[in-house]
Each structure stands twice: as structure tokens, then as C-alpha cells.
Short mmCIF file of C-alpha atoms in Angstrom, two decimals:
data_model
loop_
_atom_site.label_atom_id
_atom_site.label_comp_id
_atom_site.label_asym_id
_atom_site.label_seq_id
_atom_site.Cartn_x
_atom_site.Cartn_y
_atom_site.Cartn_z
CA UNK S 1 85.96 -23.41 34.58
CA UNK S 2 88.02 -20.53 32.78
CA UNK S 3 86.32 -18.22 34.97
CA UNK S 4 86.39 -20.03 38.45
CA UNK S 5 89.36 -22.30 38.41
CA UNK S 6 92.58 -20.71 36.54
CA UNK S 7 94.48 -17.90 37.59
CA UNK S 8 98.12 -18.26 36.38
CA UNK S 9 99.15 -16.01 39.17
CA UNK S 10 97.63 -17.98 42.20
CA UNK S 11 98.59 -21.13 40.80
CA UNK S 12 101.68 -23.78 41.47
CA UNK S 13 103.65 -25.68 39.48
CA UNK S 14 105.68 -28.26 39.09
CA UNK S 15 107.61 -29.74 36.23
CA UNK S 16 105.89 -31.97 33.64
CA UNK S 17 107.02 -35.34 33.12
CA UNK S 18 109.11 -34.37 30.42
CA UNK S 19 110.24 -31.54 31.75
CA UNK S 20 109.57 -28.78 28.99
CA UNK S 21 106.42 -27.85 30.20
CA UNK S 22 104.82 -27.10 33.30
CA UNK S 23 101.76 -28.35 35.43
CA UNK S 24 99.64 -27.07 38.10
CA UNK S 25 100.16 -28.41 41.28
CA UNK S 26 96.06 -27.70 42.30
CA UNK S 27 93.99 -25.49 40.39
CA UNK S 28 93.02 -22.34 42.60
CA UNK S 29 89.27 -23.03 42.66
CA UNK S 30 86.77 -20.82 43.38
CA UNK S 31 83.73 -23.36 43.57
CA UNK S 32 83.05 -26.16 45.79
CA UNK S 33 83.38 -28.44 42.86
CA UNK S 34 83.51 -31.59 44.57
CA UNK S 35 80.19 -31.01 45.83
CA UNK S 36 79.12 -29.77 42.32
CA UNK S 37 80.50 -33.06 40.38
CA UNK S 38 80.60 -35.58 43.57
CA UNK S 39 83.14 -38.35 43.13
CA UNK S 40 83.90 -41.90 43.97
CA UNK S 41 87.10 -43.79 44.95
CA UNK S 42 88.15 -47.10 46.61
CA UNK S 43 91.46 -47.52 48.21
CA UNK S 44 93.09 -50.30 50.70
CA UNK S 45 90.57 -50.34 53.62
CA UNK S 46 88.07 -47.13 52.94
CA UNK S 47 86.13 -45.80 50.11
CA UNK S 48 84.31 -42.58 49.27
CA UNK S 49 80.94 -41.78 47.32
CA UNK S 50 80.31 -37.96 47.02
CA UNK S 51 76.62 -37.46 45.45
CA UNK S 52 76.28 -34.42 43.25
CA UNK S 53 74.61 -31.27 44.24
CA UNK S 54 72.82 -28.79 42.22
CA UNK S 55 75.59 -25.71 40.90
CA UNK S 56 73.32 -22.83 42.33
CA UNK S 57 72.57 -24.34 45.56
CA UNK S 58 76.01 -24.58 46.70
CA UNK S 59 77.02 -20.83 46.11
CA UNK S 60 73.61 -20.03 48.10
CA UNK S 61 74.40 -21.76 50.74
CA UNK S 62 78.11 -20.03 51.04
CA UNK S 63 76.52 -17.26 51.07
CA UNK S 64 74.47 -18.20 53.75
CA UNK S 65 77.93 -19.56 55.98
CA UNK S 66 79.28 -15.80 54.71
CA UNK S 67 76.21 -14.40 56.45
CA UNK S 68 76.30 -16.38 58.93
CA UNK S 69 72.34 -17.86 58.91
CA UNK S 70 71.57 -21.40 58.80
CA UNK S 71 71.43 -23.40 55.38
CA UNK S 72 70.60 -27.23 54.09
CA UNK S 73 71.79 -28.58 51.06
CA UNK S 74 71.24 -31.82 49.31
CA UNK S 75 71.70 -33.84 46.33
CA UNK S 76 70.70 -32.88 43.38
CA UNK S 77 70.71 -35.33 39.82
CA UNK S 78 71.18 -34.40 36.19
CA UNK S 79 68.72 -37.36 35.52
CA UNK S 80 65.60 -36.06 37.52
CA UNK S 81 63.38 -38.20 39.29
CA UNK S 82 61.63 -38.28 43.20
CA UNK S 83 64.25 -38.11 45.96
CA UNK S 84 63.76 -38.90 49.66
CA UNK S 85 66.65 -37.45 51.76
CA UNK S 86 65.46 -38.37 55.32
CA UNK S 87 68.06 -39.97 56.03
CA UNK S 88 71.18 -37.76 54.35
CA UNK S 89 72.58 -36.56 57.52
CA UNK S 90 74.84 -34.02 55.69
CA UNK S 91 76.42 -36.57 53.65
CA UNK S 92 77.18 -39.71 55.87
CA UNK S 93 73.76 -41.13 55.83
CA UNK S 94 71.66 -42.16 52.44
CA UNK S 95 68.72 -41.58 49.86
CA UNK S 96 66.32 -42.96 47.72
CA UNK S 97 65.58 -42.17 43.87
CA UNK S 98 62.79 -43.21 42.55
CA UNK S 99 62.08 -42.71 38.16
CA UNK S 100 58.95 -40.34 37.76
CA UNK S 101 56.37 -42.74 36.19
CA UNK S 102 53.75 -40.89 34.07
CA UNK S 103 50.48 -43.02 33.50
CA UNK S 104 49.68 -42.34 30.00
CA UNK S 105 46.22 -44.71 30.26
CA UNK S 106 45.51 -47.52 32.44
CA UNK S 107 47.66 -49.99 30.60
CA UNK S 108 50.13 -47.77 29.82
CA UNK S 109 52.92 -46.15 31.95
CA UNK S 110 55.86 -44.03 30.46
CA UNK S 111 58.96 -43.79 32.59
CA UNK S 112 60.12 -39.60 32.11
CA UNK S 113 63.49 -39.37 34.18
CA UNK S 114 65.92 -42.79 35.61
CA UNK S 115 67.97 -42.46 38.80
CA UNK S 116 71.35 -41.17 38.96
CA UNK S 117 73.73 -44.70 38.54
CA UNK S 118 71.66 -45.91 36.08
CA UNK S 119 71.17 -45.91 32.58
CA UNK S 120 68.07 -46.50 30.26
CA UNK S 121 69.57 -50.14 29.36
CA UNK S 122 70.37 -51.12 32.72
CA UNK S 123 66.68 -50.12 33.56
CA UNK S 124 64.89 -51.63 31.01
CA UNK S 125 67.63 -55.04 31.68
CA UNK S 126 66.21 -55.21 35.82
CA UNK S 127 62.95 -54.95 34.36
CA UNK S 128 62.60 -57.77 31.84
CA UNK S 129 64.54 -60.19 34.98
CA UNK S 130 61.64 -59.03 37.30
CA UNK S 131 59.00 -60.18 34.76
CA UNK S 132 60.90 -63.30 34.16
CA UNK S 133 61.33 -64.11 37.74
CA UNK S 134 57.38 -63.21 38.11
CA UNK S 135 57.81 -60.24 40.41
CA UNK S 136 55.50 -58.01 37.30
CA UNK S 137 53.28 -58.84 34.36
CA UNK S 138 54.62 -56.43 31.13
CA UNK S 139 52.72 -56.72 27.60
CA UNK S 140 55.70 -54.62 25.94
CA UNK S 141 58.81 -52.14 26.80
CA UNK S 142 59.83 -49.61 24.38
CA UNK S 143 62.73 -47.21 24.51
CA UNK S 144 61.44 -44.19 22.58
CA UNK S 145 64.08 -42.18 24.52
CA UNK S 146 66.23 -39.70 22.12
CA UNK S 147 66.72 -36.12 23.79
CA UNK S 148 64.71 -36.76 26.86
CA UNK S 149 64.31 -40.34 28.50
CA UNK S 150 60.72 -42.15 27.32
CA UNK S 151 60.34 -45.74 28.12
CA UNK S 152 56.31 -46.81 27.86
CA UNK S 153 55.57 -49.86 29.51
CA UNK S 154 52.17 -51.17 28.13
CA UNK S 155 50.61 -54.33 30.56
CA UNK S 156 49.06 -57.30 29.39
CA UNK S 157 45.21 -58.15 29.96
CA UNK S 158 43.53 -58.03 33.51
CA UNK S 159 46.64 -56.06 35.00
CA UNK S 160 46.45 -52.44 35.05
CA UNK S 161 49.38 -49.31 36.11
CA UNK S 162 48.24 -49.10 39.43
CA UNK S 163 48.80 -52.67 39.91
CA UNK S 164 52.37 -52.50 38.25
CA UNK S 165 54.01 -48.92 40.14
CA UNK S 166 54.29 -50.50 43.47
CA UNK S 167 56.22 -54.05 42.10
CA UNK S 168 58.24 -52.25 39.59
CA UNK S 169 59.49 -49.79 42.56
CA UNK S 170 60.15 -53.12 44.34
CA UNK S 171 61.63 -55.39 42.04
CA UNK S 172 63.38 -53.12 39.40
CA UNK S 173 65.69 -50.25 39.23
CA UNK S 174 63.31 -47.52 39.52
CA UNK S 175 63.79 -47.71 42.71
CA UNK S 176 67.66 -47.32 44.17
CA UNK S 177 68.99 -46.39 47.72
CA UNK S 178 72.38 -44.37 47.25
CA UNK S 179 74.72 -44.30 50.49
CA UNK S 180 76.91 -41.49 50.73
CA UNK S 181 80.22 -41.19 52.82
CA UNK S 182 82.40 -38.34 52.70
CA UNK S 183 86.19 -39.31 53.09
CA UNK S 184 88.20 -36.58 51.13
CA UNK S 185 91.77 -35.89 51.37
CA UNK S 186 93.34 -32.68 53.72
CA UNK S 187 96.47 -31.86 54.53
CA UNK S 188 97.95 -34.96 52.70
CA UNK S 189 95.46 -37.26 55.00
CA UNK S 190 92.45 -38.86 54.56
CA UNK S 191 89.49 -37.48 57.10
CA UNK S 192 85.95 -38.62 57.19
CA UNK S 193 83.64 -35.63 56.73
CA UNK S 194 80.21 -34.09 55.80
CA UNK S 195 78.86 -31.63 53.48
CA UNK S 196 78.78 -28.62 55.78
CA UNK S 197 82.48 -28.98 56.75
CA UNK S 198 83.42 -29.21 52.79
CA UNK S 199 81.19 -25.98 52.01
CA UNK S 200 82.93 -23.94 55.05
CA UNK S 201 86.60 -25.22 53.90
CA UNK S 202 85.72 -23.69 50.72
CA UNK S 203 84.29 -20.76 51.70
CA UNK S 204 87.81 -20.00 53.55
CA UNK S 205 89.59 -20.97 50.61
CA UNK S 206 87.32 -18.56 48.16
CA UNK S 207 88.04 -15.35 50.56
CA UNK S 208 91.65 -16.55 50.66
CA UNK S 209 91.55 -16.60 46.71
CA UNK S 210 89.84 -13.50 46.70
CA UNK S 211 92.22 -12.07 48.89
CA UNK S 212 95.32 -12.90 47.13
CA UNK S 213 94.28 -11.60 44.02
CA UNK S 214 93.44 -8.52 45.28
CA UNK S 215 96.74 -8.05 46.67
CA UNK S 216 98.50 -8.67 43.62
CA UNK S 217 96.21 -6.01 42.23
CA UNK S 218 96.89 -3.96 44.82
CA UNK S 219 100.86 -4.26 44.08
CA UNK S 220 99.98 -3.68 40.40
CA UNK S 221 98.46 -0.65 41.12
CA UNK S 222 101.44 0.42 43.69
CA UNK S 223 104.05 0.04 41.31
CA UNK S 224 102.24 1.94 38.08
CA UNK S 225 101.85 4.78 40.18
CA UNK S 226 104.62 3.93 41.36
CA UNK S 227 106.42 4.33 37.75
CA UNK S 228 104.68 6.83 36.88
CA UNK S 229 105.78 9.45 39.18
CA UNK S 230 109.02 8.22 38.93
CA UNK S 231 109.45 9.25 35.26
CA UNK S 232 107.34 12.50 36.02
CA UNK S 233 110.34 13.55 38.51
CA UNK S 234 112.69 12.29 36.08
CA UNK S 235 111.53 14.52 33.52
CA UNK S 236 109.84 17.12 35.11
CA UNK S 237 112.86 18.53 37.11
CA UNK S 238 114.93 17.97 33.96
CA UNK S 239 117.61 15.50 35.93
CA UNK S 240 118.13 13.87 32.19
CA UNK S 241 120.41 16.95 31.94
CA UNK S 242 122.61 16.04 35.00
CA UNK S 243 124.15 13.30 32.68
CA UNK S 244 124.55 14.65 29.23
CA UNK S 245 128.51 14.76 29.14
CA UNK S 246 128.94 12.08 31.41
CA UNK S 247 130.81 9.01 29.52
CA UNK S 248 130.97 6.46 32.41
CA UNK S 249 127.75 4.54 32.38
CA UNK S 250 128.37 2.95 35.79
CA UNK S 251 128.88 7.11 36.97
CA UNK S 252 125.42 7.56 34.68
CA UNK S 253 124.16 5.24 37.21
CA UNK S 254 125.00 6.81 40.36
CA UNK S 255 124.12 10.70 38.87
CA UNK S 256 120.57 9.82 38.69
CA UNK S 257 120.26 7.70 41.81
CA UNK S 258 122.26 10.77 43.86
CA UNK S 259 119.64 12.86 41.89
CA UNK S 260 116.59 10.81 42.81
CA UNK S 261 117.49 11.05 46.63
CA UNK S 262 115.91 14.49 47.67
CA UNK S 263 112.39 12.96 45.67
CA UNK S 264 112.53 10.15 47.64
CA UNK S 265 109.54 10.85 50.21
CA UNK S 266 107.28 11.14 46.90
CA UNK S 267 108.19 7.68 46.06
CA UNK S 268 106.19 4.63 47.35
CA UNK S 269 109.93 2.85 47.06
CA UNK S 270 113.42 3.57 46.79
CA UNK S 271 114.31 3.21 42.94
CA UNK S 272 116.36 0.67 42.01
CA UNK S 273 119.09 -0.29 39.54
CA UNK S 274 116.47 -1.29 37.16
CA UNK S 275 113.81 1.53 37.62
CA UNK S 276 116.95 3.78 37.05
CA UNK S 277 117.01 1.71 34.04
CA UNK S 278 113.96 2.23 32.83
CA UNK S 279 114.33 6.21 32.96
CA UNK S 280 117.74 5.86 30.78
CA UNK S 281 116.04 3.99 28.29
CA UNK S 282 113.12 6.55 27.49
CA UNK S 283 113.10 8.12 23.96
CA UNK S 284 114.27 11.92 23.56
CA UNK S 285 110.73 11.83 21.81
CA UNK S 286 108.67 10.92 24.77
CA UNK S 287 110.76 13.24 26.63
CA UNK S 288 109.67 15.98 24.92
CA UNK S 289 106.16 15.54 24.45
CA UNK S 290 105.53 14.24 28.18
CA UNK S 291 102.45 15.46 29.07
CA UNK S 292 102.57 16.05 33.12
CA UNK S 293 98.59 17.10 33.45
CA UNK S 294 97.70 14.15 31.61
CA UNK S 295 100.34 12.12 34.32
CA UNK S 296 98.80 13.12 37.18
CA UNK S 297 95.60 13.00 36.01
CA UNK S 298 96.35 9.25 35.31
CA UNK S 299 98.34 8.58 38.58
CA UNK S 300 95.20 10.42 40.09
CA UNK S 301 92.50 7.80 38.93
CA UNK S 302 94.93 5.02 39.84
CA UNK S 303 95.43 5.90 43.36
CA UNK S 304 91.62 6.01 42.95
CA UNK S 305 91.40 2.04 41.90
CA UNK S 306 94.05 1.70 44.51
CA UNK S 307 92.23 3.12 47.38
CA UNK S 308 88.99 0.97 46.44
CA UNK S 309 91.44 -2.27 46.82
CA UNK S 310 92.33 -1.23 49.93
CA UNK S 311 88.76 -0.49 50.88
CA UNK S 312 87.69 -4.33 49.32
CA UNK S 313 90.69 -5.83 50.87
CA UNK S 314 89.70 -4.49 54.87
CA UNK S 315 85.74 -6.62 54.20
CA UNK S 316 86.79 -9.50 52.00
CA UNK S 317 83.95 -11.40 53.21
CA UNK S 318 81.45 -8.79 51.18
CA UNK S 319 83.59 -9.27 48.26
CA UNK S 320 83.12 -12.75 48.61
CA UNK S 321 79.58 -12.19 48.89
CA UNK S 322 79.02 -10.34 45.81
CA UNK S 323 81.11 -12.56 43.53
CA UNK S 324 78.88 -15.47 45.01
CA UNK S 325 76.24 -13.12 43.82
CA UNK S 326 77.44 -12.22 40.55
CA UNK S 327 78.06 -16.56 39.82
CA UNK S 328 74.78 -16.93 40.66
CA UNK S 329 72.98 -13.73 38.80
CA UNK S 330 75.30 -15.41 35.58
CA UNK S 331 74.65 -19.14 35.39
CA UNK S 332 71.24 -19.57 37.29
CA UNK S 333 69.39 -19.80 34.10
CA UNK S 334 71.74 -21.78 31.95
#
């Protein structure tokens, strides 16, 4: 999240309630996270149910929209099991979980993974109803589940596991059909939408993300050289001198800025009241030690960074690309 969602210089804010503090308005993300974490939400007359989708898959297929090839995604569950998408249609159709049932012997099956809305309770709960409403036959149910989910089912004389899979798919919650519909706020207004349209209006939103920051290193980079050969002027060509007897500071003021005026085509800017500041305030110290090799070799190596910027900032759709690349190359594993 610290990597992918928070840069203080992208992001707006508004007041907190108490008004000390302040609080993002959105948080510039660079993920499609509400394909990542899904979501769910009723309101007055429409609802929404956003299935999760596996971290890695996502970024692959914006890279894919990037690159402009064809791509499928579809859900993907922290709690396992068999999944039959058929029917997804991008989001605005549905699937079916099933629990992966591992037959241990023939009167004993061991349920490995549940489906994603359930829990190990609620399973083992629309189990026991079946076999009280006679829809199975069960011996025993134990919940040996502590890191990983085990639940062994053991089956009572004269029934056996492959008599049992079929009615506890049936009857019980191994077995759950998940609808998915896709209304998501934009522009202040609820839409009705699928999972390709979410993926591209976050691919447009990570380039524009990209983009900014890149400009606002670009400016960084602009205004250190910037600075820099500013001060080398200032000190190189000795114009500290000019102002040695002068008393006035607001006639300080206007000595260097009428001395700054034939170095003016050097500068990226016009100097300012402040930058003229900034030369005033530098220590006789620093004066004389300023060394102007090491200066340009420094303002040298920035316009170097600079010039890549510019370079990344004319194909922001490869930068995209490759931080896609690097996410992926980090966090595959983990």
C-alpha cells in the first residue's frame, strides 16, 4: 500500500473533522484495487458485488491493455477450491465454487479448501441440516482445521464417499453460485460496468499517475540546476562585490537583480525576489571555498537525470509497462 497508494504530492485534501489535521480526498492509486479486494454495497434501489481477483493477474492483464493484445481475467479466492466461470461474462454474469474434497478412504472424505462467503462453521452448520433433513448419511464431522482448513467427514455403514460427493455438492455449502454485478461510482454517479472497463479506467489513471510524478520530478530537477547555476554566476563573476558598501537593503536588492540581467539567457528562469534571497544569505565561507568544477560537474549529471525524464515523459506508456513489470517481478512470489 505504502508503495502503490500514497504520494503526498499527488494527493488531495481536505480538512479533518476537527479541523487540525488533514485527510485525503482519494488516495492516488496505482493498482486496480477494487478488482484486487472486490467489494459489496446495497443502496436505495441497486446493489453491487465485486468478486476478488488474484493481485498478479490484474497487473498482467494491464499490461496486456498497455500492449494492446487481448486478455481474460477472472476471480480468484483466498480460500481455494474448484471454480466454474462459464458464465462470468466479465463481471455481470456468475460462478460456481465448489470445496476440493480429498477421499482419504472409502468412508472417509476430508474437505481441504471452503468457498469464498463461507466459513468452516457455516459449512459444517448446512451440513449437519442436510443429514437431519435426510438429503446425506454422516457417521461423524470433525474440524481438525488450524493453519489450513481440514474437515473429515467419516460415513456410517453401507454408504461410501462416492455415494456422499454428489448430495453434499447438492444439499450443503460446498457447493455455492456467486452472482457478480459491477455498479461502481464515476464522476459522482453510479454506472453499471464490467471488469474490462474497470482495468482500462485504471490503466489511464496509472499513466496519468505516472505522468504527474514525473513532472514534478522533472520541475525538481529544473529548478536545482536551476539554483545551481544561479549561485555559480553569483559567485563566479564576483557580483557579491557590487554590494559591499551599499547600506540600503531594498537598493541591495535591485544591485544584484540589475547584475543578474546580462546572465539571464543562462538561466532556465528569471530570478526572483526570493532566489535573490537565497544568494544574499550564503556564508562568506561557502563563498570562498565554492568549488565551480565540482558545480558543473553536478549541474552536468543533473541535466543528465533531467534529459532521461524528458525522454520517459514523451513514452509514458513503457514506463507504465515496466513499473507493471517491476510490481509483478516483486510480489509474484509472496
Amino acid at each position: 500500500a505504502i508503495e502503490t497508494m500514497f504520494n503526498p504530492d499527488l494527493t488531495e485534501t481536505i480538512p479533518s473533522y476537527d479541523s487540525r489535521n488533514v485527510e485525503p480526498v482519494l488516495l492516488p492509486a496505482k493498482i486496480p484495487l477494487l478488482l484486487m479486494q472486490g467489494a459489496e454495497g446495497i443502496a436505495v434501489g441497486m446493489a453491487t458485488r465485486i468478486l476478488p481477483h488474484n493481485f498478479i493477474e490484474l497487473l498482467e492483464a494491464e499490461i496486456a491493455i498497455l500492449e494492446e493484445r487481448p486478455f481474460t481475467i477472472l476471480p480468484d479466492f483466498l480460500t481455494g477450491g474448484v471454480m466454474d466461470a462459464s458464465e462470468y461474462a466479465k463481471g455481470r454474469g456468475k460462478i460456481k465454487l465448489r470445496v476440493k474434497l480429498d477421499v482419504a478412504d472409502p468412508k472417509t472424505i476430508v474437505i481441504r479448501d471452503i468457498c469464498y462467503g463461507t466459513t468452516t462453521e457455516s459449512l459444517i452448520r448446512s451440513i449437519d441440516e442436510a443429514a437431519k433433513r435426510g438429503k446425506l448419511k454422516i457417521e461423524s464431522i470433525n474440524d481438525y482445521t488450524a493453519e489450513k482448513v481440514e474437515i473429515e467427514i467419516r460415513m456410517p455403514r453401507g454408504v461410501y464417499a462416492q455415494d456422499l460427493e454428489e448430495a453434499l455438492y447438492a444439499y450443503t455449502e460446498c457447493e455455492v453460485s456467486l452472482s457478480s454485478q459491477m455498479v461502481v461510482i464515476k464522476d459522482n454517479l453510479p454506472i453499471e460496468t464490467d471488469v474490462d472497463e474497470i482495468l482500462r479506467s485504471n490503466v489511464e489513471r496509472l499513466q496519468y499517475y505516472l505522468r504527474r510524478e514525473l513532472e514534478i520530478e522533472r520541475d525538481t530537477l529544473s529548478e536545482k540546476i536551476f539554483q545551481k547555476t544561479l549561485e555559480q554566476i553569483f559567485i563566479e563573476n564576483r557580483l557579491y562585490k557590487k554590494i559591499e558598501d551599499i547600506k540600503s537593503y531594498d537598493k541591495i536588492h535591485a544591485t544584484v537583480e540589475a547584475s543578474l540581467e546580462p546572465f539571464h539567457k543562462k538561466l532556465l528562469r528569471i530570478p526572483t525576489y526570493d532566489d535573490r534571497e537565497r544568494l544574499l544569505n550564503i556564508p562568506i565561507r561557502r563563498i570562498s571555498r565554492f568549488d565551480i568544477e565540482k558545480n558543473q560537474e553536478e549541474i552536468a549529471a543533473l541535466g543528465d537525470q533531467l534529459a532521461q525524464v524528458e525522454k520517459e515523459l514523451k513514452n509514458i506508456k513503457k514506463v507504465a509497462i515496466r513499473y507493471l513489470q517491476a510490481l509483478i517481478k516483486k510480489y509474484e512470489k509472496e
